[in-house]
Coordinates of C-alpha atoms in Angstrom, one line a residue:
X1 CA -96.2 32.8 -34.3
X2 CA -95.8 29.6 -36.7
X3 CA -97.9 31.2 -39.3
X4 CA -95.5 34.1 -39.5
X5 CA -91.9 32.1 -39.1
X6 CA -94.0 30.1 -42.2
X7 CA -95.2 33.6 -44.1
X8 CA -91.4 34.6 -43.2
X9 CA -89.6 31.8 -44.9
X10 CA -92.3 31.8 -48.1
X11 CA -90.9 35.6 -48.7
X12 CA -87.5 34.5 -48.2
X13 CA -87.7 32.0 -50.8
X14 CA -89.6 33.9 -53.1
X15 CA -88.1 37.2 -52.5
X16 CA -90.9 39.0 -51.2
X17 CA -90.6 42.0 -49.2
X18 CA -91.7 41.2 -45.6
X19 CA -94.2 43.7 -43.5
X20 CA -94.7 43.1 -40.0
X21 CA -96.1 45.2 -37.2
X22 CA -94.0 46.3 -33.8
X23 CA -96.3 43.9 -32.2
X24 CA -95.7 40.9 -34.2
X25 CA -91.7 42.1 -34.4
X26 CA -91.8 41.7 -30.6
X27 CA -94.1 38.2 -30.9
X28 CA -90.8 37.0 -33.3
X29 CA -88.2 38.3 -31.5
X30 CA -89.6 36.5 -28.3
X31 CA -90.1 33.3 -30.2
X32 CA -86.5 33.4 -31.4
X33 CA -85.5 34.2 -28.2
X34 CA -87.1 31.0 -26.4
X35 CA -86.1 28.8 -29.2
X36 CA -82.2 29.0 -29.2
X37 CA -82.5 29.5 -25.5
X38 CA -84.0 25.8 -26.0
X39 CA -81.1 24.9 -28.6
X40 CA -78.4 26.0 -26.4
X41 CA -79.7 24.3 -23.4
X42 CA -80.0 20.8 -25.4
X43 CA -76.1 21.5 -26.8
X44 CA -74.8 21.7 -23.2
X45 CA -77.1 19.3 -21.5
X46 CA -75.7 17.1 -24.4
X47 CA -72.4 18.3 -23.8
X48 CA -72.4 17.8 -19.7
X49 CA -73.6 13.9 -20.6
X50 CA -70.4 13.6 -22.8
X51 CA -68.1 14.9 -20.2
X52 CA -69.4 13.0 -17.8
X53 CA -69.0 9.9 -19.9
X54 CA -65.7 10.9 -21.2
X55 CA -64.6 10.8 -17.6
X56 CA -65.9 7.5 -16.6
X57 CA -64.8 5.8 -19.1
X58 CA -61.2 7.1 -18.8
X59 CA -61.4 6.2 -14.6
X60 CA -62.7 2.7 -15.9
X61 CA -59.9 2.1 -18.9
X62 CA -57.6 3.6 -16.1
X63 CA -59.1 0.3 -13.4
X64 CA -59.3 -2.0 -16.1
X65 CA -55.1 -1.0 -16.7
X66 CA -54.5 -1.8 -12.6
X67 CA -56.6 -5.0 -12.1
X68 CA -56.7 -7.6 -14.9
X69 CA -60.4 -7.4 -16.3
X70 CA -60.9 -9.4 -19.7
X71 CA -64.3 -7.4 -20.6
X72 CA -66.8 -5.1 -18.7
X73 CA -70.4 -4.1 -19.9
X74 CA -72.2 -1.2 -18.1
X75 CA -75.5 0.5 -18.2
X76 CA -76.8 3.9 -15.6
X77 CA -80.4 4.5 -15.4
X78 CA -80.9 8.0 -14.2
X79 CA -84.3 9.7 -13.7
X80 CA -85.8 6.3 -14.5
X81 CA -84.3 6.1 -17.9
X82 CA -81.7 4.2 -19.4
X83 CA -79.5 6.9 -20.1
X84 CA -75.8 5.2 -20.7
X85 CA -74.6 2.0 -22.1
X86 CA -71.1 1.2 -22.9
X87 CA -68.6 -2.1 -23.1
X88 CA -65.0 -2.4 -22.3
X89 CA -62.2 -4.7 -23.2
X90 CA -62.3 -8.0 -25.1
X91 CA -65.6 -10.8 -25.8
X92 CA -62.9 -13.5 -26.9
X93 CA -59.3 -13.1 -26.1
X94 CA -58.3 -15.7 -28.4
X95 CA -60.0 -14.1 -31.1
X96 CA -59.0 -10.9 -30.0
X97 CA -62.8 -9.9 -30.3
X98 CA -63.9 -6.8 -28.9
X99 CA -67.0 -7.3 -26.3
X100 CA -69.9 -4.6 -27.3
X101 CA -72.6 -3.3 -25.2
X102 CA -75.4 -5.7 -26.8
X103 CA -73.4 -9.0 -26.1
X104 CA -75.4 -12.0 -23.8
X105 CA -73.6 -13.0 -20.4
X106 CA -74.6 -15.8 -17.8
X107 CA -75.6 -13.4 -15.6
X108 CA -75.5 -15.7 -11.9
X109 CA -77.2 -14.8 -8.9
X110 CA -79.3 -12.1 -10.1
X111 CA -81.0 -14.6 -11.7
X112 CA -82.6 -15.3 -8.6
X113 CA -84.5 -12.0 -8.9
X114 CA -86.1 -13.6 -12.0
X115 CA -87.3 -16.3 -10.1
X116 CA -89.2 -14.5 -7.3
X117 CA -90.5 -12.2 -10.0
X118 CA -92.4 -15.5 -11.1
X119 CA -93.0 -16.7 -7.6
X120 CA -94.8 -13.6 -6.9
X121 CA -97.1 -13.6 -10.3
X122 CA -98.6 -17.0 -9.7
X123 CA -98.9 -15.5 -6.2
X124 CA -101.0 -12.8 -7.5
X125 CA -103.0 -15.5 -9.5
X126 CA -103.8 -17.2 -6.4
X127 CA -101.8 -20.3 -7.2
X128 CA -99.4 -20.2 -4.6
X129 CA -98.8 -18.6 -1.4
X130 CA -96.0 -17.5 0.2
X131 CA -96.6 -19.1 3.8
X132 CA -97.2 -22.3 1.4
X133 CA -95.8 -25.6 2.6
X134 CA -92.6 -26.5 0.2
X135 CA -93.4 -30.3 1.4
X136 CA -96.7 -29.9 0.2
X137 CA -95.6 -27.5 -3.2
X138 CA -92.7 -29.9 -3.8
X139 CA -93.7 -33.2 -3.3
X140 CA -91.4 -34.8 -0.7
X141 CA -91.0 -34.4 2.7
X142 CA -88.7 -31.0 3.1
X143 CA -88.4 -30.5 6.9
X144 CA -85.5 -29.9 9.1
X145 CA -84.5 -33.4 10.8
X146 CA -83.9 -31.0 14.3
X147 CA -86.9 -29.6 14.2
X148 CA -89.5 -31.9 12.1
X149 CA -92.7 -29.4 12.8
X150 CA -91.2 -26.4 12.0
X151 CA -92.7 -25.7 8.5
X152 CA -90.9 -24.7 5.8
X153 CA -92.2 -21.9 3.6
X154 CA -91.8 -20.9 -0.2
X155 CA -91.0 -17.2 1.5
X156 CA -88.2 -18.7 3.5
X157 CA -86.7 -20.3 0.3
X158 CA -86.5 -16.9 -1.2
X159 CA -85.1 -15.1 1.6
X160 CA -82.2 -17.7 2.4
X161 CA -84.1 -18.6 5.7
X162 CA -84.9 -21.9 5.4
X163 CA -82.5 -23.5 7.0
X164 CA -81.2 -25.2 3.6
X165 CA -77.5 -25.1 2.6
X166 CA -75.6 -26.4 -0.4
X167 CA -72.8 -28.9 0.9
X168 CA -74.5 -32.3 -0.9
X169 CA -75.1 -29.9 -3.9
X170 CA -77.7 -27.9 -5.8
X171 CA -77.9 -29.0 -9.3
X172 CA -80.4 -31.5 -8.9
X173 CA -83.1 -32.4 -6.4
X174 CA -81.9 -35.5 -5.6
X175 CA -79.7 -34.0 -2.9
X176 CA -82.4 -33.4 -0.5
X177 CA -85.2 -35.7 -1.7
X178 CA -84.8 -38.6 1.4
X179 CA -85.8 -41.4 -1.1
X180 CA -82.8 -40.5 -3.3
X181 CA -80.1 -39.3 -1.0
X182 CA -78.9 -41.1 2.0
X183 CA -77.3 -37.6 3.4
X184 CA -80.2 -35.6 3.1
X185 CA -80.1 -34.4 6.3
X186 CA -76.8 -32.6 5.8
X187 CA -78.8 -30.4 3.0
X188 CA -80.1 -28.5 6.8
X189 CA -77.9 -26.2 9.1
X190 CA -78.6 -26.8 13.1
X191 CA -80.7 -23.7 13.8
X192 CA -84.5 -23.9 13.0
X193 CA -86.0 -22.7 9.9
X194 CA -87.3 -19.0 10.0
X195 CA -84.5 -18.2 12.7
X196 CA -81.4 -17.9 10.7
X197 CA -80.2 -17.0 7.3
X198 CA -77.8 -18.8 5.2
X199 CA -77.1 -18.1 1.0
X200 CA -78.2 -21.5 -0.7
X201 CA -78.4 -22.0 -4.4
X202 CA -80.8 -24.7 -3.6
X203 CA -83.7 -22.6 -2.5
X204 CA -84.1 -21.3 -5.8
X205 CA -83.9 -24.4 -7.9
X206 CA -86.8 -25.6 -5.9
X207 CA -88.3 -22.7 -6.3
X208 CA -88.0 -23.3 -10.3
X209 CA -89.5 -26.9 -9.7
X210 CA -92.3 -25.6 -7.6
X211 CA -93.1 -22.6 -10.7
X212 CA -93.3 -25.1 -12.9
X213 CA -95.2 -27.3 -10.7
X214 CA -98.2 -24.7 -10.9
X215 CA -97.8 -22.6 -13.7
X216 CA -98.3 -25.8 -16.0
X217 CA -95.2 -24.4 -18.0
X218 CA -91.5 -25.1 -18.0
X219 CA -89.4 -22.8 -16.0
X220 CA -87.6 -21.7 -19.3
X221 CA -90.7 -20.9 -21.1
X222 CA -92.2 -19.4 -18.4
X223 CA -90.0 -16.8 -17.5
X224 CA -89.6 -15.9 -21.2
X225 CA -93.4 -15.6 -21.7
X226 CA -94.3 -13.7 -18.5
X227 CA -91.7 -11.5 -17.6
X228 CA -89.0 -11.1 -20.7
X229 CA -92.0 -10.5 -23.5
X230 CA -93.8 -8.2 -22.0
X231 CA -90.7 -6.2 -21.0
X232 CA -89.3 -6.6 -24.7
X233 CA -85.8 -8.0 -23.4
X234 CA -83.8 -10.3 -25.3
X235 CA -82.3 -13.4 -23.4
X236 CA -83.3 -16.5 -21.2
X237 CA -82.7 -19.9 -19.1
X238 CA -82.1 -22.2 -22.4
X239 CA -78.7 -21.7 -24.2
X240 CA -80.8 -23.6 -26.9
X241 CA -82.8 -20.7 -27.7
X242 CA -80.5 -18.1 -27.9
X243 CA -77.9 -16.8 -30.6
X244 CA -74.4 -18.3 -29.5
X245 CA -72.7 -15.6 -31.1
X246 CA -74.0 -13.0 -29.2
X247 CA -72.4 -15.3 -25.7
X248 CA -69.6 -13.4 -24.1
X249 CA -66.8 -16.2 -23.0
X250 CA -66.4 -15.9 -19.6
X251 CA -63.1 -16.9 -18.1
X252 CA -61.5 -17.4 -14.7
X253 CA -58.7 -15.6 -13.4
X254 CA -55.7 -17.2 -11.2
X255 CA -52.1 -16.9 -11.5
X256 CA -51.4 -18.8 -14.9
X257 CA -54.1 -15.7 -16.2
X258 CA -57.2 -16.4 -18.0
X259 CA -58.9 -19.6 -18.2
X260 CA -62.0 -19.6 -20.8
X261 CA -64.7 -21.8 -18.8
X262 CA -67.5 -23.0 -21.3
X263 CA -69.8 -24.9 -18.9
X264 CA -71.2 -22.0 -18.4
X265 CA -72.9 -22.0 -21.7
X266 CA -73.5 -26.2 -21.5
X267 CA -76.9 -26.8 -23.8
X268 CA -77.6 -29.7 -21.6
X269 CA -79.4 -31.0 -24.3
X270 CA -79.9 -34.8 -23.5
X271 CA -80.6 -33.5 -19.9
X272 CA -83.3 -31.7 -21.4
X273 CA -85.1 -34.4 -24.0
X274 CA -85.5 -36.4 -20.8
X275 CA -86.9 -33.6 -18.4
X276 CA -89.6 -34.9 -15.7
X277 CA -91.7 -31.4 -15.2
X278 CA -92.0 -30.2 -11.3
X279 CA -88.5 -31.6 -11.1
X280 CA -85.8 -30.9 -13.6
X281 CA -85.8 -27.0 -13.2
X282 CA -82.6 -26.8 -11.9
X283 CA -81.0 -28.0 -15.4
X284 CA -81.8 -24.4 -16.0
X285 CA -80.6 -23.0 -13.2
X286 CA -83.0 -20.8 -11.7
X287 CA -80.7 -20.1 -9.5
X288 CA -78.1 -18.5 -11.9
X289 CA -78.5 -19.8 -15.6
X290 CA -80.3 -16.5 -16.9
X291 CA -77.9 -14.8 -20.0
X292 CA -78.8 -11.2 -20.9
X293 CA -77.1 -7.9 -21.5
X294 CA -76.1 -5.1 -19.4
X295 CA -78.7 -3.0 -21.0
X296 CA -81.5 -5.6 -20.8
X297 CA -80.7 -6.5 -17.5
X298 CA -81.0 -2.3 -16.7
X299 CA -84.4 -2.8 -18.7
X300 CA -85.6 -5.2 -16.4
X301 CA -83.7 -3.2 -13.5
X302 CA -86.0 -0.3 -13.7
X303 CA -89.5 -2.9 -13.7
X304 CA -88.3 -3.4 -10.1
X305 CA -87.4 0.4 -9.5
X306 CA -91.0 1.4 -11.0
X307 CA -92.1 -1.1 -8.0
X308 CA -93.3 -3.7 -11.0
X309 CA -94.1 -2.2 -13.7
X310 CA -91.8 -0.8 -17.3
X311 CA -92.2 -0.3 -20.6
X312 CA -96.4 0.0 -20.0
X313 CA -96.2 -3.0 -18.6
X314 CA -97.2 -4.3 -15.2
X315 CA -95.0 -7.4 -14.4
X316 CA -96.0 -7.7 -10.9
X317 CA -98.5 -5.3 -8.5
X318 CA -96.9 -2.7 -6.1
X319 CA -97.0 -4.5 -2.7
X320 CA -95.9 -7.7 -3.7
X321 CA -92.4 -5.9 -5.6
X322 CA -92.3 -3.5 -2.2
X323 CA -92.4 -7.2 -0.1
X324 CA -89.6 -8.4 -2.9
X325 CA -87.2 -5.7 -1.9
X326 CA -88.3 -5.2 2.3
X327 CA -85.5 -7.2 4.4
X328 CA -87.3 -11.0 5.9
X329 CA -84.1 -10.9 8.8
X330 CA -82.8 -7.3 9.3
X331 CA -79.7 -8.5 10.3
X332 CA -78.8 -9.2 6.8
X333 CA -80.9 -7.4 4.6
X334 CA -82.2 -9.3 2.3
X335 CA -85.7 -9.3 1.1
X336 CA -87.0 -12.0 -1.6
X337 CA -84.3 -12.1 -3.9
X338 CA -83.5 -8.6 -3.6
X339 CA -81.2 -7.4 -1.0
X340 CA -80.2 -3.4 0.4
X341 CA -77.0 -2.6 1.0
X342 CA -75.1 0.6 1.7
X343 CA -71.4 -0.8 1.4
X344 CA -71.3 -1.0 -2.7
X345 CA -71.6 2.7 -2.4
X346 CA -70.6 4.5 1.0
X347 CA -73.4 5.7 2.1
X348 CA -76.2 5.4 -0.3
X349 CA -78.5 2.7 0.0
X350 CA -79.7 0.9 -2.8
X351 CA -82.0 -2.3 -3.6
X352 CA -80.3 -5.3 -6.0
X353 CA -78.3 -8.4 -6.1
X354 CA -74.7 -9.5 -7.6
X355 CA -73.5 -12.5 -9.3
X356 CA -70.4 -14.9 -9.5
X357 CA -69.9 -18.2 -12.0
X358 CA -67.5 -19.3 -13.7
X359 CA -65.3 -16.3 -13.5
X360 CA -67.7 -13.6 -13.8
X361 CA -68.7 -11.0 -11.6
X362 CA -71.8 -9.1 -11.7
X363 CA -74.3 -6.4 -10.5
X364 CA -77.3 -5.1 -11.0
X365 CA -78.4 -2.0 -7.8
X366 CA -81.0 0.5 -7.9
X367 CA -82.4 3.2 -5.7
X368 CA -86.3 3.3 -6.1
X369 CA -86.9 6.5 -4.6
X370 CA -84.2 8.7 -6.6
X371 CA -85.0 6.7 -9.5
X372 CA -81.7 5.6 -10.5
X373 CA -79.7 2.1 -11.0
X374 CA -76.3 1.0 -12.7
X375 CA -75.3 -2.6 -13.8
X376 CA -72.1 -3.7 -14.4
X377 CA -70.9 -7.0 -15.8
X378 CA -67.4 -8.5 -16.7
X379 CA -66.7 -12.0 -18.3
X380 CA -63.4 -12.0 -16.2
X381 CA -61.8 -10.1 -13.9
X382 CA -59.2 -10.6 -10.7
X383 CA -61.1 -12.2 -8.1
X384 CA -60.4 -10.0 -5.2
X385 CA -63.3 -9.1 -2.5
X386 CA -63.4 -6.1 -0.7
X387 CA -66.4 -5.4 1.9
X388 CA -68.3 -8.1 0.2
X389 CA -68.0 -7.2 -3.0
X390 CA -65.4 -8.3 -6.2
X391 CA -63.2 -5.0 -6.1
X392 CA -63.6 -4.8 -9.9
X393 CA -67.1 -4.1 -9.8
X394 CA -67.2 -1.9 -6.7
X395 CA -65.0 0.2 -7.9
X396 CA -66.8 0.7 -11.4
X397 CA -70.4 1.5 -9.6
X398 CA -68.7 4.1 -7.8
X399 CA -67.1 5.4 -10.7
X400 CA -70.2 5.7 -12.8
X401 CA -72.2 6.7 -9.7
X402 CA -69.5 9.7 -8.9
X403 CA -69.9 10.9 -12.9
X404 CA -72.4 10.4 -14.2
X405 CA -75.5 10.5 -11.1
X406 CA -74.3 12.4 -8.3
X407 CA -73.1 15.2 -10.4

């Protein structure tokens, strides 16, 4: 059939006569047929994607016109693909610069995802384990003053079961090393480790120490290296490394309106000339320091909906991203950095984590099985919580889930 649409178009241009047979009529007419069949489906597939965004994005202008929201970034991965990425409002206000779809945030607590992602490779490489000792991976004494032969695990850092909780700090180790703090023992709550769950940054910046503690490489480079790479995403721990002009400002919202917070950005620099391996991680803040885009962060989004594996790569092996996202307490829901809710969106499940620092909100929620994920970011927003969630966000994973995945 291509050798006659070819023979066709050679007469055309050379103003031949053309002789075909009935059956080779019927052959092109069929052809033709299937092809703008093909053409027309393409327009209005094409067409039903631009409604759809055409729609969201007037709902989200519309939210963004109720609520005071500095900027918002977005990004819907649908069938496994990224298949929308757009951004909202302003990257500077005093600039009056508009923030685009490739600009780098300080992400927060989805950072913590990152984190275990590491964990669980040098896992894999039989470096660590996660019923490991953190006395032992850490090396200090870590153990609950209540209940001193209770072990506590690396798993129990990165399910918030430890027993650890942040009220003498998280932004160095000091606060719970007993040669270096004389409250130490207020770093523990009164249940026994394993038995209860409570949210502490400080899991996770041991958890950075103990990486670097037996992957031989800083927690920075190691993350960039083994998971960011191979995945072909731009960003990372160290401010140092990055483009500065690609940072969105974040900025904090109370009733004088936008304050622009730049600590989140801090280089750190001197901290970091004088850094003591196995023990300085949390000057990155493995916690929360990681600063990437909406789209990269979907990127990295669907390695954990592909249970470990994107862009031909495998970052981690099945199980061990199944284990990441399976609740450790099912009271609360939340696995190794990863947690499942069904309150973002009324009653769909999905697998993911949000953020908040320094006036940003974020979220980053997948479903595996349906194969479809939305992240949402803003630099600054109204602080208001509804269900667990900033309103600002909620509202906008709805709104892209409602038009642009459930249609």
């Amino acid at each position: 059939m291509r050798f006659i649409c070819r023979h066709l178009l050679f007469c055309t241009l050379f103003k031949k006569q053309v002789v075909l047979s009935t059956a080779q009529k019927k052959r092109l007419s069929h052809y033709m047929k299937r092809k703008i069949a093909l053409l027309l489906f393409a327009i209005c597939a094409s067409a039903g994607i631009s409604v759809a965004q055409h729609k969201a994005e007037e709902r989200i202008r519309q939210l963004m016109q109720e609520t005071p929201v500095m900027g918002l970034s977005v990004a819907v991965v649908k069938n496994g693909k990224l298949i929308y990425t757009h951004a909202f409002g302003l990257k500077n206000e005093a600039r009056q610069e508009p923030l685009t779809a490739t600009d780098v945030f300080r992400i927060a607590s989805i950072s913590k995802s990152f984190s275990a992602t590491a964990v669980m490779q040098l896992v894999e490489k039989g470096k660590l384990k996660l019923d490991d000792d953190v006395s032992q991976l850490i090396g200090f004494k870590v153990r609950h003053p209540q209940f001193p032969e209770t072990v506590i695990t690396l798993k129990m850092l990165l399910s918030h079961t430890s027993g650890l909780n942040d009220s003498q700090g998280y932004f160095t180790l000091d606060v719970i090393h007993p040669d270096k703090n004389p409250d130490w023992a207020k770093c523990y709550n009164k249940y026994e480790p394993g038995k209860g769950y409570q949210y502490c940054n400080l899991n996770f910046n041991m958890a950075g120490a103990i990486i670097e503690k037996y992957s031989g490489e800083r927690f920075d480079h190691y993350i960039q290296r083994h998971i960011l790479r191979p995945l072909k995403l731009y960003g990372g721990y160290n401010v140092n490394d990055l483009d500065s002009r690609r940072f969105a400002t974040l900025y904090e919202y109370d009733s004088s309106g936008f304050n622009p917070a730049p600590a989140a950005y801090a280089p750190r620099k001197a901290e970091i000339a004088n850094y003591t391996m196995g023990y300085s991680a949390p000057i990155f803040s493995p916690t929360g320091g990681m600063k990437i885009s909406a789209p990269d962060l979907a990127r990295y989004m669907i390695m954990h909906m592909n249970f470990g594996k994107a862009n031909g790569k495998r970052i981690i092996k099945k199980q061990n991203s199944v284990l990441m996202q399976t609740p450790v307490l099912e009271k609360n829901r939340y696995g190794l950095a990863l947690l499942r809710t069904d309150k973002l969106i009324p009653g769909v499940e999905m697998v993911g984590h949000t953020g908040s620092a320094y006036g940003l909100y974020s979220a980053m929620f997948f479903e595996p099985q349906k194969k479809f994920g939305i992240v949402v970011i803003t630099n600054g927003c109204h602080p208001r919580y509804a269900d667990g969630y900033n309103t600002v966000i909620q509202k906008t994973v709805n709104i892209l889930y409602e038009e642009m995945i459930s249609q």
